[in-house]
């Protein structure tokens, strides 16, 4: 399993993903799940993947191959005229990979299941973010749905719903994501450190801050320790229950 979050803010987009993948408790590995395609000054596109590792790696490999020699490997997400067309291209590629590997009659909820979260900006249009399903169809982030999660979503969702603010600073957004990931990591062994973080600032057309957060990262340690203490203090401050 995995956990990835993409948030749409007034000043741009922010992405975070874990790096754990496992095929049982005795076979746990680290794999990157965040990938960026960019033409500085013209476009910057970030993908995050969840689901069957072979499926997601095949999708990323096909997308990367099509960017290396665009003259004979079209279509390429570096040539698509809009983020909508980027989402369509990725959806078609995902559906193609699943169909190629699935048995006859097998559906998208099979062992080849995978989902993709993609966001970015192409010059001439605003930043956009999409959640792409295994069937190849997708939905777009909006004011009503300003963030997407893929993978093991349920443990980290409550804090996002309660604390998200489109006007929040990058620092506040990173803190919110770290709390969401900390809650998920503590509740589910299939999600784990290190975490990958990437920020995209509107109209920059290039990746912003990009870093890997390990268990030794002082900011992560202060957040995880402080959040645990804050939760306990909040619980202790609630009115006593009379039985």
CSV table of C-alpha atoms in Angstrom, one decimal:
chain,number,residue,atom,x,y,z
A,1,UNK,CA,0.0,0.0,0.0
A,2,UNK,CA,1.0,3.6,-0.1
A,3,UNK,CA,-0.2,7.1,0.8
A,4,UNK,CA,0.1,10.2,-1.4
A,5,UNK,CA,-1.6,13.6,-1.0
A,6,UNK,CA,-1.8,16.5,-3.5
A,7,UNK,CA,-3.2,19.9,-2.4
A,8,UNK,CA,-4.3,22.9,-4.4
A,9,UNK,CA,-3.5,26.2,-2.7
A,10,UNK,CA,-3.9,29.8,-3.8
A,11,UNK,CA,-0.2,30.1,-4.2
A,12,UNK,CA,0.3,26.8,-6.1
A,13,UNK,CA,0.4,23.0,-5.6
A,14,UNK,CA,2.0,20.8,-2.9
A,15,UNK,CA,2.7,17.1,-3.1
A,16,UNK,CA,3.8,14.5,-0.6
A,17,UNK,CA,4.2,10.7,-0.9
A,18,UNK,CA,5.6,7.9,1.2
A,19,UNK,CA,8.1,5.4,-0.3
A,20,UNK,CA,7.1,2.0,1.2
A,21,UNK,CA,6.0,-0.9,-0.8
A,22,UNK,CA,5.5,-4.4,0.6
A,23,UNK,CA,4.6,-7.9,-0.5
A,24,UNK,CA,4.1,-9.2,3.0
A,25,UNK,CA,5.6,-8.3,6.4
A,26,UNK,CA,8.9,-9.9,5.5
A,27,UNK,CA,9.3,-8.2,2.1
A,28,UNK,CA,9.3,-4.4,2.6
A,29,UNK,CA,11.2,-2.1,0.2
A,30,UNK,CA,11.5,1.5,-0.6
A,31,UNK,CA,10.4,2.8,-4.0
A,32,UNK,CA,9.9,6.4,-5.3
A,33,UNK,CA,6.3,7.2,-6.0
A,34,UNK,CA,6.6,10.8,-7.1
A,35,UNK,CA,7.9,11.8,-10.6
A,36,UNK,CA,8.3,15.2,-12.2
A,37,UNK,CA,8.4,16.1,-15.9
A,38,UNK,CA,9.3,19.6,-16.7
A,39,UNK,CA,10.4,22.1,-19.4
A,40,UNK,CA,11.6,25.1,-17.3
A,41,UNK,CA,9.7,28.2,-18.3
A,42,UNK,CA,7.0,26.3,-20.1
A,43,UNK,CA,5.6,23.5,-18.0
A,44,UNK,CA,6.0,21.5,-14.8
A,45,UNK,CA,4.0,18.3,-14.2
A,46,UNK,CA,4.2,16.0,-11.1
A,47,UNK,CA,2.7,12.5,-10.8
A,48,UNK,CA,2.2,10.3,-7.8
A,49,UNK,CA,1.2,6.7,-8.0
A,50,UNK,CA,-0.5,4.1,-5.8
A,51,UNK,CA,-1.4,0.5,-6.4
A,52,UNK,CA,0.3,-2.5,-8.0
A,53,UNK,CA,4.0,-1.6,-8.3
A,54,UNK,CA,4.5,-3.4,-11.6
A,55,UNK,CA,1.6,-1.5,-13.1
A,56,UNK,CA,2.7,1.9,-11.8
A,57,UNK,CA,6.3,1.4,-12.9
A,58,UNK,CA,5.2,0.3,-16.4
A,59,UNK,CA,3.1,3.5,-16.7
A,60,UNK,CA,6.0,5.7,-15.6
A,61,UNK,CA,8.4,4.0,-17.9
A,62,UNK,CA,6.1,4.4,-20.9
A,63,UNK,CA,5.6,8.1,-20.1
A,64,UNK,CA,9.3,8.6,-19.7
A,65,UNK,CA,10.2,6.8,-23.0
A,66,UNK,CA,7.7,9.0,-24.9
A,67,UNK,CA,9.5,12.1,-23.6
A,68,UNK,CA,13.0,11.0,-24.6
A,69,UNK,CA,12.5,11.0,-28.4
A,70,UNK,CA,9.2,13.0,-29.1
A,71,UNK,CA,9.7,12.7,-32.9
A,72,UNK,CA,9.0,9.0,-32.9
A,73,UNK,CA,7.5,8.3,-29.4
A,74,UNK,CA,4.4,10.5,-29.4
A,75,UNK,CA,2.2,11.2,-27.6
A,76,UNK,CA,4.3,12.8,-24.9
A,77,UNK,CA,3.1,14.7,-21.8
A,78,UNK,CA,5.8,17.3,-22.6
A,79,UNK,CA,3.9,18.0,-25.9
A,80,UNK,CA,0.3,17.9,-24.6
A,81,UNK,CA,-1.3,21.4,-25.0
A,82,UNK,CA,-3.1,21.4,-21.6
A,83,UNK,CA,-3.2,19.6,-18.2
A,84,UNK,CA,-6.6,18.1,-19.3
A,85,UNK,CA,-4.8,16.5,-22.2
A,86,UNK,CA,-2.0,15.3,-19.9
A,87,UNK,CA,-4.6,13.6,-17.7
A,88,UNK,CA,-6.2,12.0,-20.7
A,89,UNK,CA,-2.9,10.7,-21.9
A,90,UNK,CA,-1.9,9.3,-18.5
A,91,UNK,CA,-5.4,7.7,-18.2
A,92,UNK,CA,-5.1,6.0,-21.6
A,93,UNK,CA,-1.6,4.7,-20.7
A,94,UNK,CA,-2.8,3.4,-17.3
A,95,UNK,CA,-5.8,1.6,-18.9
A,96,UNK,CA,-3.5,0.2,-21.6
A,97,UNK,CA,-1.0,-1.3,-19.1
A,98,UNK,CA,-3.8,-2.8,-17.0
A,99,UNK,CA,-5.5,-4.3,-20.0
A,100,UNK,CA,-2.2,-5.7,-21.3
A,101,UNK,CA,-1.5,-7.5,-18.1
A,102,UNK,CA,-5.0,-8.6,-17.0
A,103,UNK,CA,-6.6,-11.9,-17.7
A,104,UNK,CA,-9.6,-12.0,-20.0
A,105,UNK,CA,-12.5,-10.4,-18.3
A,106,UNK,CA,-10.5,-9.1,-15.4
A,107,UNK,CA,-11.6,-5.7,-14.1
A,108,UNK,CA,-9.8,-2.6,-12.7
A,109,UNK,CA,-10.3,-3.8,-9.1
A,110,UNK,CA,-8.0,-6.8,-9.9
A,111,UNK,CA,-4.5,-7.2,-8.6
A,112,UNK,CA,-3.3,-4.9,-11.4
A,113,UNK,CA,-5.2,-2.0,-9.9
A,114,UNK,CA,-3.4,1.4,-9.8
A,115,UNK,CA,-4.3,5.1,-9.5
A,116,UNK,CA,-2.4,8.2,-10.4
A,117,UNK,CA,-2.5,11.7,-9.0
A,118,UNK,CA,-1.2,14.4,-11.4
A,119,UNK,CA,-0.9,18.1,-11.0
A,120,UNK,CA,1.0,21.0,-12.6
A,121,UNK,CA,0.8,23.9,-14.9
A,122,UNK,CA,1.4,24.5,-18.6
A,123,UNK,CA,2.1,28.1,-19.8
A,124,UNK,CA,-1.1,29.9,-20.7
A,125,UNK,CA,-3.4,28.2,-18.2
A,126,UNK,CA,-3.7,28.0,-14.4
A,127,UNK,CA,-2.4,25.1,-12.3
A,128,UNK,CA,-4.6,22.0,-12.3
A,129,UNK,CA,-4.7,18.7,-10.5
A,130,UNK,CA,-6.5,15.4,-11.4
A,131,UNK,CA,-7.1,12.1,-9.8
A,132,UNK,CA,-7.0,9.3,-12.4
A,133,UNK,CA,-8.7,6.0,-11.8
A,134,UNK,CA,-7.7,2.5,-13.1
A,135,UNK,CA,-10.4,2.7,-15.8
A,136,UNK,CA,-8.6,5.7,-17.3
A,137,UNK,CA,-11.3,8.3,-16.3
A,138,UNK,CA,-10.5,11.1,-13.9
A,139,UNK,CA,-11.8,14.0,-11.8
A,140,UNK,CA,-10.3,17.5,-11.3
A,141,UNK,CA,-9.6,19.3,-8.1
A,142,UNK,CA,-11.8,22.3,-7.4
A,143,UNK,CA,-12.7,24.7,-4.6
A,144,UNK,CA,-15.1,22.0,-3.3
A,145,UNK,CA,-12.5,19.3,-3.6
A,146,UNK,CA,-9.1,21.1,-3.1
A,147,UNK,CA,-7.0,18.0,-2.3
A,148,UNK,CA,-6.7,14.4,-3.4
A,149,UNK,CA,-5.5,11.4,-1.6
A,150,UNK,CA,-4.5,8.0,-3.1
A,151,UNK,CA,-3.6,4.8,-1.4
A,152,UNK,CA,-4.2,4.3,2.4
A,153,UNK,CA,-6.4,7.5,2.7
A,154,UNK,CA,-8.6,7.0,5.7
A,155,UNK,CA,-6.2,7.6,8.6
A,156,UNK,CA,-4.8,10.9,7.4
A,157,UNK,CA,-8.0,12.4,6.0
A,158,UNK,CA,-9.6,13.9,9.2
A,159,UNK,CA,-6.8,16.4,9.9
A,160,UNK,CA,-6.9,17.5,6.2
A,161,UNK,CA,-10.6,18.1,6.3
A,162,UNK,CA,-10.5,20.1,9.5
A,163,UNK,CA,-7.3,22.2,9.0
A,164,UNK,CA,-7.0,22.8,5.3
A,165,UNK,CA,-7.1,26.5,4.2
A,166,UNK,CA,-6.4,27.6,0.6
A,167,UNK,CA,-4.6,30.7,1.9
A,168,UNK,CA,-2.2,28.8,4.1
A,169,UNK,CA,1.5,29.3,3.7
A,170,UNK,CA,3.9,26.6,2.4
A,171,UNK,CA,5.2,26.1,5.9
A,172,UNK,CA,1.7,25.5,7.3
A,173,UNK,CA,0.8,23.2,4.4
A,174,UNK,CA,3.9,21.1,5.0
A,175,UNK,CA,3.1,20.9,8.7
A,176,UNK,CA,-0.5,19.8,7.9
A,177,UNK,CA,0.8,17.1,5.5
A,178,UNK,CA,3.3,15.8,8.0
A,179,UNK,CA,0.6,15.4,10.7
A,180,UNK,CA,-1.6,13.6,8.1
A,181,UNK,CA,1.3,11.3,7.2
A,182,UNK,CA,2.3,10.7,10.8
A,183,UNK,CA,-1.3,9.6,11.7
A,184,UNK,CA,-1.3,7.2,8.7
A,185,UNK,CA,2.2,5.8,9.5
A,186,UNK,CA,1.3,5.1,13.1
A,187,UNK,CA,-2.0,3.3,12.1
A,188,UNK,CA,-0.8,1.3,9.1
A,189,UNK,CA,2.5,-0.6,8.7
A,190,UNK,CA,2.2,-0.5,4.9
A,191,UNK,CA,2.9,3.2,4.8
A,192,UNK,CA,6.3,4.4,5.9
A,193,UNK,CA,9.2,6.8,5.8
A,194,UNK,CA,11.1,8.3,4.0
A,195,UNK,CA,8.6,10.8,2.6
A,196,UNK,CA,9.0,12.8,-0.7
A,197,UNK,CA,7.9,16.5,-0.7
A,198,UNK,CA,7.6,18.8,-3.7
A,199,UNK,CA,6.2,22.3,-3.9
A,200,UNK,CA,5.1,24.1,-7.1
A,201,UNK,CA,4.6,27.9,-7.1
A,202,UNK,CA,2.0,29.2,-9.5
A,203,UNK,CA,3.5,30.6,-12.8
A,204,UNK,CA,7.0,29.5,-11.9
A,205,UNK,CA,6.9,26.7,-14.6
A,206,UNK,CA,9.6,24.7,-12.7
A,207,UNK,CA,9.8,22.5,-9.6
A,208,UNK,CA,10.2,24.4,-6.4
A,209,UNK,CA,11.4,22.9,-3.1
A,210,UNK,CA,11.9,19.2,-3.5
A,211,UNK,CA,13.2,17.1,-0.6
A,212,UNK,CA,13.2,13.7,1.0
A,213,UNK,CA,12.1,13.6,4.7
A,214,UNK,CA,13.6,10.8,6.8
A,215,UNK,CA,12.9,9.6,10.3
A,216,UNK,CA,15.9,11.7,11.5
A,217,UNK,CA,14.5,14.9,10.0
A,218,UNK,CA,14.2,17.4,13.0
A,219,UNK,CA,11.1,19.0,11.6
A,220,UNK,CA,9.3,15.6,11.3
A,221,UNK,CA,10.4,14.5,14.8
A,222,UNK,CA,9.1,17.8,16.3
A,223,UNK,CA,5.8,17.4,14.5
A,224,UNK,CA,5.2,13.8,15.4
A,225,UNK,CA,6.2,14.3,19.1
A,226,UNK,CA,4.3,17.6,19.3
A,227,UNK,CA,1.1,16.2,17.6
A,228,UNK,CA,1.0,13.3,20.0
A,229,UNK,CA,1.4,15.5,23.1
A,230,UNK,CA,-1.2,18.0,21.7
A,231,UNK,CA,-3.8,15.2,21.1
A,232,UNK,CA,-3.3,13.9,24.6
A,233,UNK,CA,-3.6,17.4,26.1
A,234,UNK,CA,-6.8,18.0,24.1
A,235,UNK,CA,-8.3,14.7,25.2
A,236,UNK,CA,-7.5,15.4,28.9
A,237,UNK,CA,-9.1,18.8,28.6
A,238,UNK,CA,-12.5,17.4,27.4
A,239,UNK,CA,-15.4,17.4,30.0
A,240,UNK,CA,-15.6,14.3,32.1
A,241,UNK,CA,-18.4,11.9,31.2
A,242,UNK,CA,-20.8,10.9,33.9
A,243,UNK,CA,-22.0,7.2,33.8
